PDB file of C-alpha atoms in Angstrom:
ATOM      1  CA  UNK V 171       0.000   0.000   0.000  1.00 62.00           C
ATOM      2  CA  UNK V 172       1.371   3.313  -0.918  1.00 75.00           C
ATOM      3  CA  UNK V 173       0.626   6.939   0.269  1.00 90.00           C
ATOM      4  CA  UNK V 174      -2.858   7.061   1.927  1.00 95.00           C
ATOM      5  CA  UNK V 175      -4.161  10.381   0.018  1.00 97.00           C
ATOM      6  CA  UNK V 176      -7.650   9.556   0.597  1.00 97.00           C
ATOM      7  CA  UNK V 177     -10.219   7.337   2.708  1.00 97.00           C
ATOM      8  CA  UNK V 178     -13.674   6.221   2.106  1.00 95.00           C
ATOM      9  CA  UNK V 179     -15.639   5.187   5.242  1.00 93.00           C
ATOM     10  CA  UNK V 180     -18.484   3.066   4.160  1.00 88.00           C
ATOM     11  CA  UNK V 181     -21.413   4.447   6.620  1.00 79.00           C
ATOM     12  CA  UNK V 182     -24.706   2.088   6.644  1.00 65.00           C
ATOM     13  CA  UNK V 183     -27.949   2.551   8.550  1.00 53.00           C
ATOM     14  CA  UNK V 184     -26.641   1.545  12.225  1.00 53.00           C
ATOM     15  CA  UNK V 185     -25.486   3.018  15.406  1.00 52.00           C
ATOM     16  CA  UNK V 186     -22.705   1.358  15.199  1.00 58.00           C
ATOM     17  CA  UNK V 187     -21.474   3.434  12.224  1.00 76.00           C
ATOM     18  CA  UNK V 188     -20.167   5.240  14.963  1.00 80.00           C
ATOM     19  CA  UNK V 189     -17.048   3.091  14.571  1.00 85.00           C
ATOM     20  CA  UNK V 190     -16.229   4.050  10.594  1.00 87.00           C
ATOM     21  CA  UNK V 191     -17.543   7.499  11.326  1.00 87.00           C
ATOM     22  CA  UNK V 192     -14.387   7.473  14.391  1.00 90.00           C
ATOM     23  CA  UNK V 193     -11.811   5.205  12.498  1.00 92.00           C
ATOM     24  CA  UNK V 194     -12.379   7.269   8.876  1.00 94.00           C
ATOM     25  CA  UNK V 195     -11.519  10.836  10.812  1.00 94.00           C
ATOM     26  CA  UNK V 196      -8.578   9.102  13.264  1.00 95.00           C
ATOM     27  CA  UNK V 197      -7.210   8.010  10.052  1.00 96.00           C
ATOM     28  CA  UNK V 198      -7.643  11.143   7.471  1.00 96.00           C
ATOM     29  CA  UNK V 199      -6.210  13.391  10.833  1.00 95.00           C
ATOM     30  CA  UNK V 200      -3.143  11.090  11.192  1.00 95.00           C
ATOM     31  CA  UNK V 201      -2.147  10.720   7.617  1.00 95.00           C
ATOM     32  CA  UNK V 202      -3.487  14.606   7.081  1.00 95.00           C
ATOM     33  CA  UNK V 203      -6.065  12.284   4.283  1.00 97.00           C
ATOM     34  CA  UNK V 204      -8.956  13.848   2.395  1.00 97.00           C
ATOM     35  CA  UNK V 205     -11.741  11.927   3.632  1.00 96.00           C
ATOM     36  CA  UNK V 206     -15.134  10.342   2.226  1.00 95.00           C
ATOM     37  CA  UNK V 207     -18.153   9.243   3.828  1.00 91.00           C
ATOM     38  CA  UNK V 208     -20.428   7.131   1.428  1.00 89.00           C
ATOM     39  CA  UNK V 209     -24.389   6.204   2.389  1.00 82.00           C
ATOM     40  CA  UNK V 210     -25.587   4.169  -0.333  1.00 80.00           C
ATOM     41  CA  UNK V 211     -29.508   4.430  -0.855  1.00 75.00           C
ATOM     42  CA  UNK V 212     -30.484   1.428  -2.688  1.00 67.00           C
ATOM     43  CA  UNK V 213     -34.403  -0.250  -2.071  1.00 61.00           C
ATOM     44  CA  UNK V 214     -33.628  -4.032  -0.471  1.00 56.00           C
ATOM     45  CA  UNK V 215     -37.835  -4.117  -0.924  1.00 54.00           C
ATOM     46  CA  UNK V 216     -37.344  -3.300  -4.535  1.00 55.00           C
ATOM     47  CA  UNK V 217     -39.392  -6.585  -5.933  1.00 46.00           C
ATOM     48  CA  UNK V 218     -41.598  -4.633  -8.551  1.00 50.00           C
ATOM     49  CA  UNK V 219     -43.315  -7.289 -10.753  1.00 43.00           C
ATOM     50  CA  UNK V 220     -42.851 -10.153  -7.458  1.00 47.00           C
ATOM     51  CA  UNK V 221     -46.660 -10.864  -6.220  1.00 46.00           C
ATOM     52  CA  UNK V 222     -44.966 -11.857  -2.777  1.00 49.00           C
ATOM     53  CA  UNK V 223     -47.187 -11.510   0.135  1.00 51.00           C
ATOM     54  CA  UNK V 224     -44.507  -9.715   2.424  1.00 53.00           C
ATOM     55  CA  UNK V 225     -44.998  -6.815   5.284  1.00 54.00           C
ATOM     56  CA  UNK V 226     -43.675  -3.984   4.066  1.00 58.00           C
ATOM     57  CA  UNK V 227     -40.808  -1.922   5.694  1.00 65.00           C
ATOM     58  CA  UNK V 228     -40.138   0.285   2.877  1.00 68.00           C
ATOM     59  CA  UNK V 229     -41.532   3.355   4.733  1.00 74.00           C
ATOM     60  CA  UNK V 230     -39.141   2.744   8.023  1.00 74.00           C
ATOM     61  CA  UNK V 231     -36.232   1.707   5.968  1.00 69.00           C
ATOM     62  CA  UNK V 232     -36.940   5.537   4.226  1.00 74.00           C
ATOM     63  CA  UNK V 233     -37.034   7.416   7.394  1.00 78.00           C
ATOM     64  CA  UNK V 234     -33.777   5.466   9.045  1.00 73.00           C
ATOM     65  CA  UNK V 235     -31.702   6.282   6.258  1.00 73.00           C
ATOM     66  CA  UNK V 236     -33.007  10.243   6.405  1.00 79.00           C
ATOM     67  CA  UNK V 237     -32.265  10.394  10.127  1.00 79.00           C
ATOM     68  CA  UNK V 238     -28.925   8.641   9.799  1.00 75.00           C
ATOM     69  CA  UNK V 239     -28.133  11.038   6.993  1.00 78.00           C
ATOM     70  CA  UNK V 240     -28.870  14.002   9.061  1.00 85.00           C
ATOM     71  CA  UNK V 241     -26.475  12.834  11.627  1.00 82.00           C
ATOM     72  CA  UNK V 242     -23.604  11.949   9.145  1.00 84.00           C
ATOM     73  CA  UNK V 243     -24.129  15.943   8.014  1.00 87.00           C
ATOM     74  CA  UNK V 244     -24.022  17.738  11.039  1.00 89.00           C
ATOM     75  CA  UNK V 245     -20.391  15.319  12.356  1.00 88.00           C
ATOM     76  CA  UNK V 246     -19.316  16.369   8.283  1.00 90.00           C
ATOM     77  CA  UNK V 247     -20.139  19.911   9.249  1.00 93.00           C
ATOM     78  CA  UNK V 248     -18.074  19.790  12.733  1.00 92.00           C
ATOM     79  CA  UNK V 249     -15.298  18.318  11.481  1.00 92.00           C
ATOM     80  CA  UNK V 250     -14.955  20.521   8.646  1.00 93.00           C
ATOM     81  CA  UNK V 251     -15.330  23.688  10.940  1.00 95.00           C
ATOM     82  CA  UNK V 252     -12.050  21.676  12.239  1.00 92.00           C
ATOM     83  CA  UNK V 253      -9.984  22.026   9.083  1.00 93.00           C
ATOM     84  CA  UNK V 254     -10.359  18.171   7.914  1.00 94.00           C
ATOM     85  CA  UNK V 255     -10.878  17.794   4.393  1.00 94.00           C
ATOM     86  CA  UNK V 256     -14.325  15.411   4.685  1.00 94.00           C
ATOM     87  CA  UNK V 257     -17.251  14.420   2.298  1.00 93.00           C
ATOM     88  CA  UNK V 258     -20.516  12.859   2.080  1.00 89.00           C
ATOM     89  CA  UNK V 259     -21.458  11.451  -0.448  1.00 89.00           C
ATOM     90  CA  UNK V 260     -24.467   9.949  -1.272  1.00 84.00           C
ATOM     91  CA  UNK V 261     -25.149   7.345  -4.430  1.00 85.00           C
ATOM     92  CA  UNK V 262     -28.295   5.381  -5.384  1.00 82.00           C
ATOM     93  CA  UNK V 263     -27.957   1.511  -6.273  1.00 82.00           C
ATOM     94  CA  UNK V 264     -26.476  -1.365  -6.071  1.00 82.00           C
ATOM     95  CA  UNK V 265     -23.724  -1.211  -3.288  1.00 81.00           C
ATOM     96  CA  UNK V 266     -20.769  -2.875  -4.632  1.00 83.00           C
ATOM     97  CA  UNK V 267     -21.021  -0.895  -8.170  1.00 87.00           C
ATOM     98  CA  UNK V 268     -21.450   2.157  -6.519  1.00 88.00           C
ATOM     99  CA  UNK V 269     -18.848   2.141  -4.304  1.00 89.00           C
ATOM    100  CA  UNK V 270     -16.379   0.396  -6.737  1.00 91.00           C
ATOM    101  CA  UNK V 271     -17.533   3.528  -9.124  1.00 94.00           C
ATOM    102  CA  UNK V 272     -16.612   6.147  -6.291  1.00 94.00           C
ATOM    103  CA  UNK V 273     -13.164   4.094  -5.705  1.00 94.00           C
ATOM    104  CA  UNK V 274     -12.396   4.968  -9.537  1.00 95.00           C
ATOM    105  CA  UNK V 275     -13.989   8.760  -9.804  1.00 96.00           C
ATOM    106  CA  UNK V 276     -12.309   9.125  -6.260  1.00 95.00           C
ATOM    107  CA  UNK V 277      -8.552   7.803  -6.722  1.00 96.00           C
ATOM    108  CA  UNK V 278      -9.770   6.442  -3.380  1.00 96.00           C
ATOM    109  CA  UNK V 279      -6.072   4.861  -1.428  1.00 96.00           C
ATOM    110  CA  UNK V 280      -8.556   3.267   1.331  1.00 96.00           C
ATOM    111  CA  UNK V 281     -11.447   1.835   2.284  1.00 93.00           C
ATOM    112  CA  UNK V 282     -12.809   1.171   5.686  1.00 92.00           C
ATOM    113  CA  UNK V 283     -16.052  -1.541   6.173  1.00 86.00           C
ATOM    114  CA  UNK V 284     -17.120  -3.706   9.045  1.00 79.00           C
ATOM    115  CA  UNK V 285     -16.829  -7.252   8.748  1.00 74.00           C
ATOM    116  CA  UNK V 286     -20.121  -8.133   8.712  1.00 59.00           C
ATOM    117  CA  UNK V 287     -23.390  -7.030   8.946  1.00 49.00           C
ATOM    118  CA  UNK V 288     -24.680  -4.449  11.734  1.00 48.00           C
ATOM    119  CA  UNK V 289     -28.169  -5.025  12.577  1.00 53.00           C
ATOM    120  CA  UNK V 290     -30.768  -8.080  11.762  1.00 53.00           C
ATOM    121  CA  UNK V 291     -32.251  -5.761   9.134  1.00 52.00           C
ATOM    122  CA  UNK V 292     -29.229  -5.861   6.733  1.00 55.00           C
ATOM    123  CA  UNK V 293     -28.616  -9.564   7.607  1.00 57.00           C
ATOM    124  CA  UNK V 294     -31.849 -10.317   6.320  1.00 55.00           C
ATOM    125  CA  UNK V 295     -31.670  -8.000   3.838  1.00 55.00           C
ATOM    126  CA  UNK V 296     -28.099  -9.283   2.443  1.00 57.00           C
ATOM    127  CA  UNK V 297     -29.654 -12.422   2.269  1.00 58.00           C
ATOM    128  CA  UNK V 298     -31.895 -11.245  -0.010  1.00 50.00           C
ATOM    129  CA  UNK V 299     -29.771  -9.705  -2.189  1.00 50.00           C
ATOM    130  CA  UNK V 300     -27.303 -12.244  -2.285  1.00 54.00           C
ATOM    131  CA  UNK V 301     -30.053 -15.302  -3.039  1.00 47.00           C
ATOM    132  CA  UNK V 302     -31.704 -12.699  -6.003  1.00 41.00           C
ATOM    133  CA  UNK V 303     -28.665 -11.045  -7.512  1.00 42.00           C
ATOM    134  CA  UNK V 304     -25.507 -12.770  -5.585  1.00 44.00           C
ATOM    135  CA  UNK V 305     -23.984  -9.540  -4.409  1.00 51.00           C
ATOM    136  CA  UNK V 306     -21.802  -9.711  -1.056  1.00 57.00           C
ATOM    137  CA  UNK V 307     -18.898  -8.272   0.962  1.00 64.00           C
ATOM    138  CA  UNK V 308     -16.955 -10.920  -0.410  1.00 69.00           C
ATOM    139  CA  UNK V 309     -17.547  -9.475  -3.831  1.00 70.00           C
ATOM    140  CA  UNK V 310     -16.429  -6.094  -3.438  1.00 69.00           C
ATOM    141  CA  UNK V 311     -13.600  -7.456  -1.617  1.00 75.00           C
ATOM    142  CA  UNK V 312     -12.563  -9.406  -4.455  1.00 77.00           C
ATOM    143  CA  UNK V 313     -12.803  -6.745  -6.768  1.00 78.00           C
ATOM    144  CA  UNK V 314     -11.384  -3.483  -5.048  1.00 83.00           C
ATOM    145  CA  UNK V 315      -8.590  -2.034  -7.328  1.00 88.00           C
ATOM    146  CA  UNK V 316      -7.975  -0.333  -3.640  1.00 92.00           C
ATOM    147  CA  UNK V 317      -6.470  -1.212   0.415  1.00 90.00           C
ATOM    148  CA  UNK V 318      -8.890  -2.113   2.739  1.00 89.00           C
ATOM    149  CA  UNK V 319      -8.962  -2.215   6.246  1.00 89.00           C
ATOM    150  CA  UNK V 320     -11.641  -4.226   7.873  1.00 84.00           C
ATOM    151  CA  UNK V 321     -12.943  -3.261  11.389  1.00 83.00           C
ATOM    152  CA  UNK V 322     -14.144  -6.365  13.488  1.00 77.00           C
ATOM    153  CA  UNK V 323     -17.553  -4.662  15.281  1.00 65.00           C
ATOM    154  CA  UNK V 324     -16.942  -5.685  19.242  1.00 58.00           C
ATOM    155  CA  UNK V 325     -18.657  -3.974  22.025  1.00 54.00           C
ATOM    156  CA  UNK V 326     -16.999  -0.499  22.949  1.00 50.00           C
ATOM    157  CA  UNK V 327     -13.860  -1.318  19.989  1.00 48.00           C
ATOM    158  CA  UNK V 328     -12.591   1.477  18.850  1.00 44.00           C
ATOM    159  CA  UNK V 329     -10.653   1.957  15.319  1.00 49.00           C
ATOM    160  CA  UNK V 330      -6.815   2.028  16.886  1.00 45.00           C
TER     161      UNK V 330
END
């Protein structure tokens, strides 16, 4: 791994985001790194044309994604008030191409992901996505033309 220039901290809908949001500014200050933050909207409920007979959580999905975007924002705001060089960015789709896509716009040097999934919701909904369109961690793993550092999610960790 070379020069770290620049970091993107994947953020997803979780508290404990908290972690990336912590490691991805710990980083960018020690290596004086521009830093990204990327929330990737994509609908896991997106079955148009499926006649499944499934509860919808579409609307809560929606309003947890706003409220963790809002957050994201205002710690972007802070720490730019601080002098760090930080973005948000925001993309719509499939995660893996998206991110991938900012990796290459980006000359992103580093990327920063949990290990697995957060919460139950994204379990279940990774499921989903990997048993109707076989996309995973592993995937982007496989194909990132970029470092990664992987942060194992433990009660009270902390990035270093």
């Amino acid at each position: 791994m070379g020069e770290i220039k620049r970091i993107l901290a994947m953020c997803g809908v979780s508290t404990s985001c908290q972690e990336i949001i912590d490691c991805g500014i710990s980083l960018a200050r020690k290596y004086k790194a521009e830093l990204y933050f990327i929330h990737i909207i994509h609908n896991p409920f997106g079955l148009e044309g499926w006649n499944l007979p499934m509860f919808s959580m579409e609307e809560e999905y929606y309003k947890l994604l706003e409220e963790t975007k809002k957050d994201l924002d205002e710690i972007i705001a802070q720490e730019q008030k601080n002098g760090l060089l930080i973005r948000g960015l925001v993309r719509e789709g499939p995660p893996t191409d998206e991110i991938l896509k900012v990796i290459k716009e980006e000359n992103i040097d580093l990327l920063i992901m949990h290990t697995h999934e957060e919460t139950r919701m994204e379990r279940l909904e990774l499921r989903l996505e990997n048993f109707l369109f076989g996309a995973s961690k592993q995937e982007l793993i496989r194909k990132m033309p970029c470092s990664i550092l992987l942060l194992k999610q433990l009660p009270g960790s902390s990035c270093l």
